[in-house]
Amino acid sequence: MSADSELSNVLNRRQQINEALENGQEVKHTFKVVNVYTEFHEFSRKQIKEYQATFNKYDTGGDGYLDLTELKVMMEKLRAPQTHLGLKAMIAEVDEDHDGRISFREFLLIYRKAQAGELDTDSGLSELARRTEINVDEVGVGGAKTFFEAKIEQQLRTNKFHDEIREEREQLRRAEEEKLMRRQQFQQRAAIFQQN
């Protein structure tokens, strides 16, 4: 986004807020999370960088957004062409700020929704997520291993029982260590009495 358009957006937003306040309307504040690494904790840093590379590959305008044309080209190169209406529906499904294009943050929402099973299996976004997932031929077995370990970790994190089981194991381990220390202390004291 150029500095002029960014300034224009800020000034337009300020004007909307002032007009709403003058009319006695409530103004809802909008905040954007700018750190995708903290917002999308289910992905590893490496995964986010891979998604960023994919995003940048198709962001031919270099403006930080995938517009309708760029999304069309992307889907054609992924061998999953979509109709004009299909492309618009894809954008609308993740376009949280309703600007008619997909930012990198919104691009990551596609993968979050795919992991959560929130995408229709025959939708364009589902196809995009499947076709841009990790490719073992490109990243090698080590990259695939990292990818699948991160997926498993994410699934385990969402399982509330996993945390309880891990806590129980930790308590058992601590109890065993304390038992072993008491036994060693007892043996040390018993050795002192045996010497006397």
CSV table of N, CA and C in Angstrom, one decimal, residues 45-170:
chain,number,residue,atom,x,y,z
A,45,ARG,N,6.8,-20.8,12.9
A,45,ARG,CA,7.4,-19.7,12.1
A,45,ARG,C,7.8,-20.1,10.7
A,46,LYS,N,8.3,-21.3,10.6
A,46,LYS,CA,8.7,-21.8,9.3
A,46,LYS,C,7.5,-21.9,8.4
A,47,GLN,N,6.4,-22.4,8.9
A,47,GLN,CA,5.1,-22.6,8.1
A,47,GLN,C,4.7,-21.2,7.6
A,48,ILE,N,4.7,-20.2,8.5
A,48,ILE,CA,4.2,-18.9,8.1
A,48,ILE,C,5.1,-18.3,7.1
A,49,LYS,N,6.4,-18.5,7.2
A,49,LYS,CA,7.3,-18.0,6.1
A,49,LYS,C,7.0,-18.7,4.8
A,50,GLU,N,6.7,-20.0,4.8
A,50,GLU,CA,6.4,-20.7,3.6
A,50,GLU,C,5.1,-20.2,3.0
A,51,TYR,N,4.1,-19.9,3.8
A,51,TYR,CA,2.8,-19.3,3.3
A,51,TYR,C,3.1,-17.9,2.8
A,52,GLN,N,4.0,-17.2,3.5
A,52,GLN,CA,4.3,-15.8,3.0
A,52,GLN,C,5.0,-15.9,1.6
A,53,ALA,N,5.9,-16.9,1.4
A,53,ALA,CA,6.5,-17.0,0.1
A,53,ALA,C,5.5,-17.4,-1.0
A,54,THR,N,4.5,-18.2,-0.7
A,54,THR,CA,3.5,-18.5,-1.6
A,54,THR,C,2.6,-17.3,-1.9
A,55,PHE,N,2.3,-16.6,-0.9
A,55,PHE,CA,1.5,-15.3,-1.0
A,55,PHE,C,2.2,-14.3,-1.9
A,56,ASN,N,3.5,-14.1,-1.6
A,56,ASN,CA,4.3,-13.1,-2.4
A,56,ASN,C,4.5,-13.6,-3.8
A,57,LYS,N,4.5,-14.9,-4.1
A,57,LYS,CA,4.7,-15.4,-5.4
A,57,LYS,C,3.5,-14.9,-6.3
A,58,TYR,N,2.3,-14.9,-5.8
A,58,TYR,CA,1.2,-14.5,-6.6
A,58,TYR,C,0.7,-13.1,-6.4
A,59,ASP,N,1.3,-12.4,-5.4
A,59,ASP,CA,1.1,-10.9,-5.3
A,59,ASP,C,1.9,-10.2,-6.3
A,60,THR,N,1.6,-10.3,-7.5
A,60,THR,CA,2.4,-9.7,-8.6
A,60,THR,C,2.4,-8.2,-8.5
A,61,GLY,N,1.4,-7.6,-8.0
A,61,GLY,CA,1.3,-6.1,-7.8
A,61,GLY,C,2.2,-5.6,-6.7
A,62,GLY,N,2.6,-6.5,-5.8
A,62,GLY,CA,3.5,-6.1,-4.7
A,62,GLY,C,2.9,-5.2,-3.7
A,63,ASP,N,1.5,-5.1,-3.6
A,63,ASP,CA,0.9,-4.2,-2.7
A,63,ASP,C,0.5,-4.9,-1.4
A,64,GLY,N,0.8,-6.2,-1.2
A,64,GLY,CA,0.5,-6.8,0.0
A,64,GLY,C,-0.9,-7.4,0.0
A,65,TYR,N,-1.6,-7.5,-1.2
A,65,TYR,CA,-2.9,-8.0,-1.3
A,65,TYR,C,-3.0,-8.9,-2.5
A,66,LEU,N,-3.9,-9.9,-2.5
A,66,LEU,CA,-4.3,-10.6,-3.6
A,66,LEU,C,-5.6,-10.1,-4.1
A,67,ASP,N,-5.6,-9.5,-5.3
A,67,ASP,CA,-6.9,-9.0,-5.8
A,67,ASP,C,-7.5,-10.1,-6.6
A,68,LEU,N,-8.6,-9.8,-7.3
A,68,LEU,CA,-9.4,-10.8,-8.0
A,68,LEU,C,-8.5,-11.4,-9.2
A,69,THR,N,-7.8,-10.6,-9.9
A,69,THR,CA,-7.0,-11.0,-11.0
A,69,THR,C,-5.8,-11.9,-10.5
A,70,GLU,N,-5.2,-11.5,-9.4
A,70,GLU,CA,-4.1,-12.3,-8.9
A,70,GLU,C,-4.6,-13.6,-8.4
A,71,LEU,N,-5.7,-13.6,-7.7
A,71,LEU,CA,-6.3,-14.9,-7.2
A,71,LEU,C,-6.7,-15.8,-8.4
A,72,LYS,N,-7.2,-15.2,-9.5
A,72,LYS,CA,-7.5,-16.0,-10.7
A,72,LYS,C,-6.3,-16.7,-11.3
A,73,VAL,N,-5.2,-15.9,-11.4
A,73,VAL,CA,-3.9,-16.4,-11.9
A,73,VAL,C,-3.4,-17.5,-11.0
A,74,MET,N,-3.5,-17.3,-9.7
A,74,MET,CA,-3.0,-18.3,-8.7
A,74,MET,C,-3.8,-19.6,-8.9
A,75,MET,N,-5.1,-19.5,-8.9
A,75,MET,CA,-5.9,-20.7,-9.0
A,75,MET,C,-5.7,-21.5,-10.4
A,76,GLU,N,-5.4,-20.7,-11.4
A,76,GLU,CA,-5.1,-21.3,-12.7
A,76,GLU,C,-3.8,-22.0,-12.7
A,77,LYS,N,-2.8,-21.4,-12.0
A,77,LYS,CA,-1.5,-22.0,-11.9
A,77,LYS,C,-1.5,-23.3,-11.0
A,78,LEU,N,-2.4,-23.3,-10.1
A,78,LEU,CA,-2.6,-24.4,-9.2
A,78,LEU,C,-3.5,-25.5,-9.8
A,79,ARG,N,-3.8,-25.3,-11.1
A,79,ARG,CA,-4.7,-26.2,-11.9
A,79,ARG,C,-6.0,-26.4,-11.2
A,80,ALA,N,-6.6,-25.3,-10.6
A,80,ALA,CA,-7.9,-25.4,-10.0
A,80,ALA,C,-8.7,-24.1,-10.4
A,81,PRO,N,-8.8,-23.9,-11.7
A,81,PRO,CA,-9.5,-22.6,-12.1
A,81,PRO,C,-10.9,-22.4,-11.6
A,82,GLN,N,-11.2,-21.2,-11.3
A,82,GLN,CA,-12.5,-20.9,-10.7
A,82,GLN,C,-13.3,-19.9,-11.7
A,83,THR,N,-14.6,-19.9,-11.6
A,83,THR,CA,-15.4,-18.9,-12.3
A,83,THR,C,-15.2,-17.5,-11.6
A,84,HIS,N,-15.6,-16.5,-12.3
A,84,HIS,CA,-15.6,-15.1,-11.7
A,84,HIS,C,-16.3,-15.1,-10.4
A,85,LEU,N,-17.5,-15.7,-10.4
A,85,LEU,CA,-18.3,-15.7,-9.1
A,85,LEU,C,-17.7,-16.5,-8.1
A,86,GLY,N,-17.0,-17.6,-8.5
A,86,GLY,CA,-16.3,-18.5,-7.5
A,86,GLY,C,-15.2,-17.8,-6.9
A,87,LEU,N,-14.4,-17.0,-7.7
A,87,LEU,CA,-13.3,-16.2,-7.1
A,87,LEU,C,-13.8,-15.1,-6.1
A,88,LYS,N,-15.0,-14.5,-6.5
A,88,LYS,CA,-15.5,-13.5,-5.6
A,88,LYS,C,-16.0,-14.1,-4.3
A,89,ALA,N,-16.6,-15.3,-4.4
A,89,ALA,CA,-17.0,-16.0,-3.2
A,89,ALA,C,-15.8,-16.4,-2.3
A,90,MET,N,-14.7,-16.8,-2.9
A,90,MET,CA,-13.5,-17.2,-2.2
A,90,MET,C,-13.0,-16.0,-1.4
A,91,ILE,N,-13.0,-14.8,-2.1
A,91,ILE,CA,-12.5,-13.6,-1.4
A,91,ILE,C,-13.4,-13.2,-0.2
A,92,ALA,N,-14.7,-13.3,-0.5
A,92,ALA,CA,-15.7,-12.9,0.5
A,92,ALA,C,-15.7,-13.8,1.7
A,93,GLU,N,-15.3,-15.0,1.6
A,93,GLU,CA,-15.2,-15.9,2.7
A,93,GLU,C,-14.2,-15.6,3.8
A,94,VAL,N,-13.1,-14.9,3.4
A,94,VAL,CA,-12.0,-14.5,4.3
A,94,VAL,C,-11.8,-13.0,4.4
A,95,ASP,N,-12.5,-12.3,3.6
A,95,ASP,CA,-12.3,-10.8,3.5
A,95,ASP,C,-12.9,-10.1,4.7
A,96,GLU,N,-12.2,-10.1,5.8
A,96,GLU,CA,-12.8,-9.5,7.1
A,96,GLU,C,-13.0,-8.0,7.0
A,97,ASP,N,-12.1,-7.3,6.3
A,97,ASP,CA,-12.2,-5.9,6.2
A,97,ASP,C,-13.1,-5.4,5.0
A,98,HIS,N,-13.6,-6.3,4.3
A,98,HIS,CA,-14.5,-6.0,3.1
A,98,HIS,C,-14.0,-5.1,2.1
A,99,ASP,N,-12.7,-5.2,1.8
A,99,ASP,CA,-12.1,-4.4,0.8
A,99,ASP,C,-12.0,-5.1,-0.6
A,100,GLY,N,-12.5,-6.3,-0.7
A,100,GLY,CA,-12.5,-7.0,-2.0
A,100,GLY,C,-11.2,-7.6,-2.4
A,101,ARG,N,-10.3,-7.8,-1.4
A,101,ARG,CA,-9.0,-8.4,-1.7
A,101,ARG,C,-8.6,-9.2,-0.5
A,102,ILE,N,-7.5,-10.0,-0.7
A,102,ILE,CA,-7.1,-10.8,0.4
A,102,ILE,C,-5.7,-10.3,0.9
A,103,SER,N,-5.6,-9.9,2.2
A,103,SER,CA,-4.3,-9.6,2.7
A,103,SER,C,-3.6,-10.8,3.2
A,104,PHE,N,-2.3,-10.7,3.6
A,104,PHE,CA,-1.6,-11.9,4.0
A,104,PHE,C,-2.3,-12.5,5.3
A,105,ARG,N,-2.8,-11.7,6.2
A,105,ARG,CA,-3.4,-12.2,7.4
A,105,ARG,C,-4.7,-13.0,7.0
A,106,GLU,N,-5.4,-12.4,6.0
A,106,GLU,CA,-6.6,-13.1,5.6
A,106,GLU,C,-6.3,-14.4,4.8
A,107,PHE,N,-5.1,-14.4,4.1
A,107,PHE,CA,-4.6,-15.6,3.5
A,107,PHE,C,-4.3,-16.7,4.5
A,108,LEU,N,-3.8,-16.3,5.6
A,108,LEU,CA,-3.5,-17.3,6.7
A,108,LEU,C,-4.8,-17.9,7.2
A,109,LEU,N,-5.9,-17.1,7.2
A,109,LEU,CA,-7.2,-17.5,7.7
A,109,LEU,C,-7.7,-18.7,6.9
A,110,ILE,N,-7.3,-18.8,5.6
A,110,ILE,CA,-7.7,-19.9,4.7
A,110,ILE,C,-7.2,-21.2,5.4
A,111,TYR,N,-5.9,-21.2,5.8
A,111,TYR,CA,-5.3,-22.4,6.3
A,111,TYR,C,-5.8,-22.7,7.7
A,112,ARG,N,-6.1,-21.7,8.5
A,112,ARG,CA,-6.7,-21.9,9.8
A,112,ARG,C,-8.1,-22.6,9.6
A,113,LYS,N,-8.9,-22.0,8.7
A,113,LYS,CA,-10.2,-22.6,8.5
A,113,LYS,C,-10.1,-24.0,7.9
A,114,ALA,N,-9.1,-24.3,7.1
A,114,ALA,CA,-8.9,-25.6,6.5
A,114,ALA,C,-8.6,-26.6,7.6
A,115,GLN,N,-7.7,-26.2,8.5
A,115,GLN,CA,-7.3,-27.1,9.6
A,115,GLN,C,-8.5,-27.4,10.5
A,116,ALA,N,-9.4,-26.4,10.7
A,116,ALA,CA,-10.5,-26.5,11.6
A,116,ALA,C,-11.7,-27.2,10.9
A,117,GLY,N,-11.5,-27.5,9.6
A,117,GLY,CA,-12.6,-28.2,8.9
A,117,GLY,C,-13.8,-27.2,8.6
A,118,GLU,N,-13.5,-25.9,8.6
A,118,GLU,CA,-14.6,-24.9,8.4
A,118,GLU,C,-14.8,-24.6,6.9
A,119,LEU,N,-14.1,-25.2,6.0
A,119,LEU,CA,-14.2,-24.9,4.6
A,119,LEU,C,-15.0,-26.1,3.9
A,120,ASP,N,-15.9,-25.7,3.0
A,120,ASP,CA,-16.6,-26.8,2.3
A,120,ASP,C,-15.5,-27.5,1.5
A,121,THR,N,-15.7,-28.9,1.4
A,121,THR,CA,-14.6,-29.7,0.7
A,121,THR,C,-14.6,-29.4,-0.8
A,122,ASP,N,-15.6,-28.9,-1.4
A,122,ASP,CA,-15.6,-28.6,-2.8
A,122,ASP,C,-15.5,-27.1,-3.1
A,123,SER,N,-15.2,-26.3,-2.1
A,123,SER,CA,-15.0,-24.9,-2.3
A,123,SER,C,-13.7,-24.5,-2.9
A,124,GLY,N,-13.6,-23.3,-3.5
A,124,GLY,CA,-12.3,-22.9,-4.0
A,124,GLY,C,-11.2,-22.7,-3.0
A,125,LEU,N,-11.6,-22.2,-1.8
A,125,LEU,CA,-10.6,-22.0,-0.7
A,125,LEU,C,-10.1,-23.4,-0.2
A,126,SER,N,-10.9,-24.4,-0.2
A,126,SER,CA,-10.5,-25.7,0.3
A,126,SER,C,-9.5,-26.2,-0.7
A,127,GLU,N,-9.8,-26.0,-2.0
A,127,GLU,CA,-8.9,-26.5,-3.1
A,127,GLU,C,-7.5,-25.8,-3.0
A,128,LEU,N,-7.6,-24.5,-2.7
A,128,LEU,CA,-6.4,-23.6,-2.6
A,128,LEU,C,-5.5,-24.1,-1.5
A,129,ALA,N,-6.2,-24.4,-0.3
A,129,ALA,CA,-5.4,-24.9,0.9
A,129,ALA,C,-4.8,-26.2,0.6
A,130,ARG,N,-5.5,-27.1,-0.1
A,130,ARG,CA,-4.9,-28.4,-0.4
A,130,ARG,C,-3.8,-28.3,-1.3
A,131,ARG,N,-3.9,-27.5,-2.3
A,131,ARG,CA,-2.9,-27.5,-3.4
A,131,ARG,C,-1.6,-26.6,-3.0
A,132,THR,N,-1.8,-25.8,-2.0
A,132,THR,CA,-0.6,-25.0,-1.5
A,132,THR,C,0.0,-25.5,-0.2
A,133,GLU,N,-0.5,-26.7,0.3
A,133,GLU,CA,0.1,-27.2,1.5
A,133,GLU,C,1.5,-27.6,1.2
A,134,ILE,N,2.2,-28.1,2.2
A,134,ILE,CA,3.6,-28.4,2.0
A,134,ILE,C,3.9,-29.5,1.0
A,135,ASN,N,4.9,-29.3,0.2
A,135,ASN,CA,5.3,-30.2,-0.9
A,135,ASN,C,6.6,-30.9,-0.5
A,136,VAL,N,6.5,-32.2,-0.2
A,136,VAL,CA,7.7,-32.9,0.3
A,136,VAL,C,8.9,-32.8,-0.7
A,137,ASP,N,8.5,-32.8,-2.0
A,137,ASP,CA,9.6,-32.8,-3.0
A,137,ASP,C,10.3,-31.5,-3.0
A,138,GLU,N,9.7,-30.4,-2.6
A,138,GLU,CA,10.3,-29.1,-2.5
A,138,GLU,C,11.1,-28.8,-1.2
A,139,VAL,N,10.5,-29.2,-0.1
A,139,VAL,CA,11.1,-28.9,1.2
A,139,VAL,C,11.9,-30.1,1.8
A,140,GLY,N,11.8,-31.3,1.2
A,140,GLY,CA,12.5,-32.4,1.7
A,140,GLY,C,11.8,-33.1,2.8
A,141,VAL,N,12.3,-34.2,3.3
A,141,VAL,CA,11.7,-34.9,4.3
A,141,VAL,C,11.7,-34.2,5.7
A,142,GLY,N,12.8,-33.5,5.9
A,142,GLY,CA,13.0,-32.7,7.1
A,142,GLY,C,11.9,-31.6,7.2
A,143,GLY,N,11.6,-30.9,6.1
A,143,GLY,CA,10.6,-29.9,6.1
A,143,GLY,C,9.2,-30.5,6.4
A,144,ALA,N,9.0,-31.7,5.7
A,144,ALA,CA,7.7,-32.3,5.9
A,144,ALA,C,7.5,-32.8,7.4
A,145,LYS,N,8.6,-33.3,7.9
A,145,LYS,CA,8.6,-33.8,9.3
A,145,LYS,C,8.2,-32.6,10.2
A,146,THR,N,8.8,-31.4,10.0
A,146,THR,CA,8.5,-30.3,10.8
A,146,THR,C,7.1,-29.9,10.7
A,147,PHE,N,6.6,-29.9,9.4
A,147,PHE,CA,5.2,-29.6,9.1
A,147,PHE,C,4.2,-30.5,9.9
A,148,PHE,N,4.5,-31.8,9.8
A,148,PHE,CA,3.5,-32.7,10.4
A,148,PHE,C,3.7,-32.7,11.9
A,149,GLU,N,4.9,-32.5,12.5
A,149,GLU,CA,5.0,-32.3,13.9
A,149,GLU,C,4.2,-31.1,14.4
A,150,ALA,N,4.3,-30.0,13.6
A,150,ALA,CA,3.5,-28.8,14.0
A,150,ALA,C,2.0,-29.1,14.0
A,151,LYS,N,1.6,-29.8,13.0
A,151,LYS,CA,0.1,-30.2,12.9
A,151,LYS,C,-0.3,-31.0,14.1
A,152,ILE,N,0.6,-32.0,14.4
A,152,ILE,CA,0.2,-32.9,15.6
A,152,ILE,C,0.2,-32.1,16.9
A,153,GLU,N,1.2,-31.2,17.0
A,153,GLU,CA,1.2,-30.3,18.2
A,153,GLU,C,0.0,-29.5,18.3
A,154,GLN,N,-0.4,-28.9,17.2
A,154,GLN,CA,-1.6,-28.1,17.2
A,154,GLN,C,-2.8,-28.9,17.6
A,155,GLN,N,-3.0,-30.1,17.1
A,155,GLN,CA,-4.1,-31.0,17.4
A,155,GLN,C,-4.0,-31.3,18.9
A,156,LEU,N,-2.9,-31.6,19.4
A,156,LEU,CA,-2.7,-32.0,20.8
A,156,LEU,C,-3.1,-30.8,21.7
A,157,ARG,N,-2.7,-29.6,21.3
A,157,ARG,CA,-3.0,-28.4,22.1
A,157,ARG,C,-4.4,-28.2,22.2
A,158,THR,N,-5.2,-28.5,21.2
A,158,THR,CA,-6.6,-28.3,21.2
A,158,THR,C,-7.3,-29.4,22.0
A,159,ASN,N,-6.6,-30.4,22.4
A,159,ASN,CA,-7.2,-31.5,23.1
A,159,ASN,C,-7.0,-31.2,24.6
A,160,LYS,N,-8.1,-30.9,25.3
A,160,LYS,CA,-8.0,-30.5,26.7
A,160,LYS,C,-7.5,-31.7,27.6
A,161,PHE,N,-7.8,-32.9,27.2
A,161,PHE,CA,-7.3,-34.0,28.0
A,161,PHE,C,-5.8,-34.2,27.9
A,162,HIS,N,-5.2,-33.8,26.8
A,162,HIS,CA,-3.8,-33.9,26.7
A,162,HIS,C,-3.1,-33.2,27.8
A,163,ASP,N,-3.5,-31.9,28.0
A,163,ASP,CA,-2.9,-31.1,29.1
A,163,ASP,C,-3.1,-31.8,30.4
A,164,GLU,N,-4.2,-32.3,30.7
A,164,GLU,CA,-4.4,-33.0,32.0
A,164,GLU,C,-3.5,-34.2,32.1
A,165,ILE,N,-3.4,-35.0,31.1
A,165,ILE,CA,-2.6,-36.2,31.1
A,165,ILE,C,-1.1,-35.8,31.3
A,166,ARG,N,-0.7,-34.7,30.6
A,166,ARG,CA,0.7,-34.3,30.8
A,166,ARG,C,0.9,-33.8,32.2
A,167,GLU,N,0.0,-33.1,32.8
A,167,GLU,CA,0.1,-32.7,34.2
A,167,GLU,C,0.2,-33.9,35.2
A,168,GLU,N,-0.7,-34.9,34.9
A,168,GLU,CA,-0.6,-36.1,35.8
A,168,GLU,C,0.7,-36.8,35.7
A,169,ARG,N,1.3,-36.9,34.5
A,169,ARG,CA,2.6,-37.5,34.3
A,169,ARG,C,3.7,-36.7,35.0
A,170,GLU,N,3.6,-35.4,35.0
A,170,GLU,CA,4.5,-34.6,35.6
A,170,GLU,C,4.5,-34.7,37.2
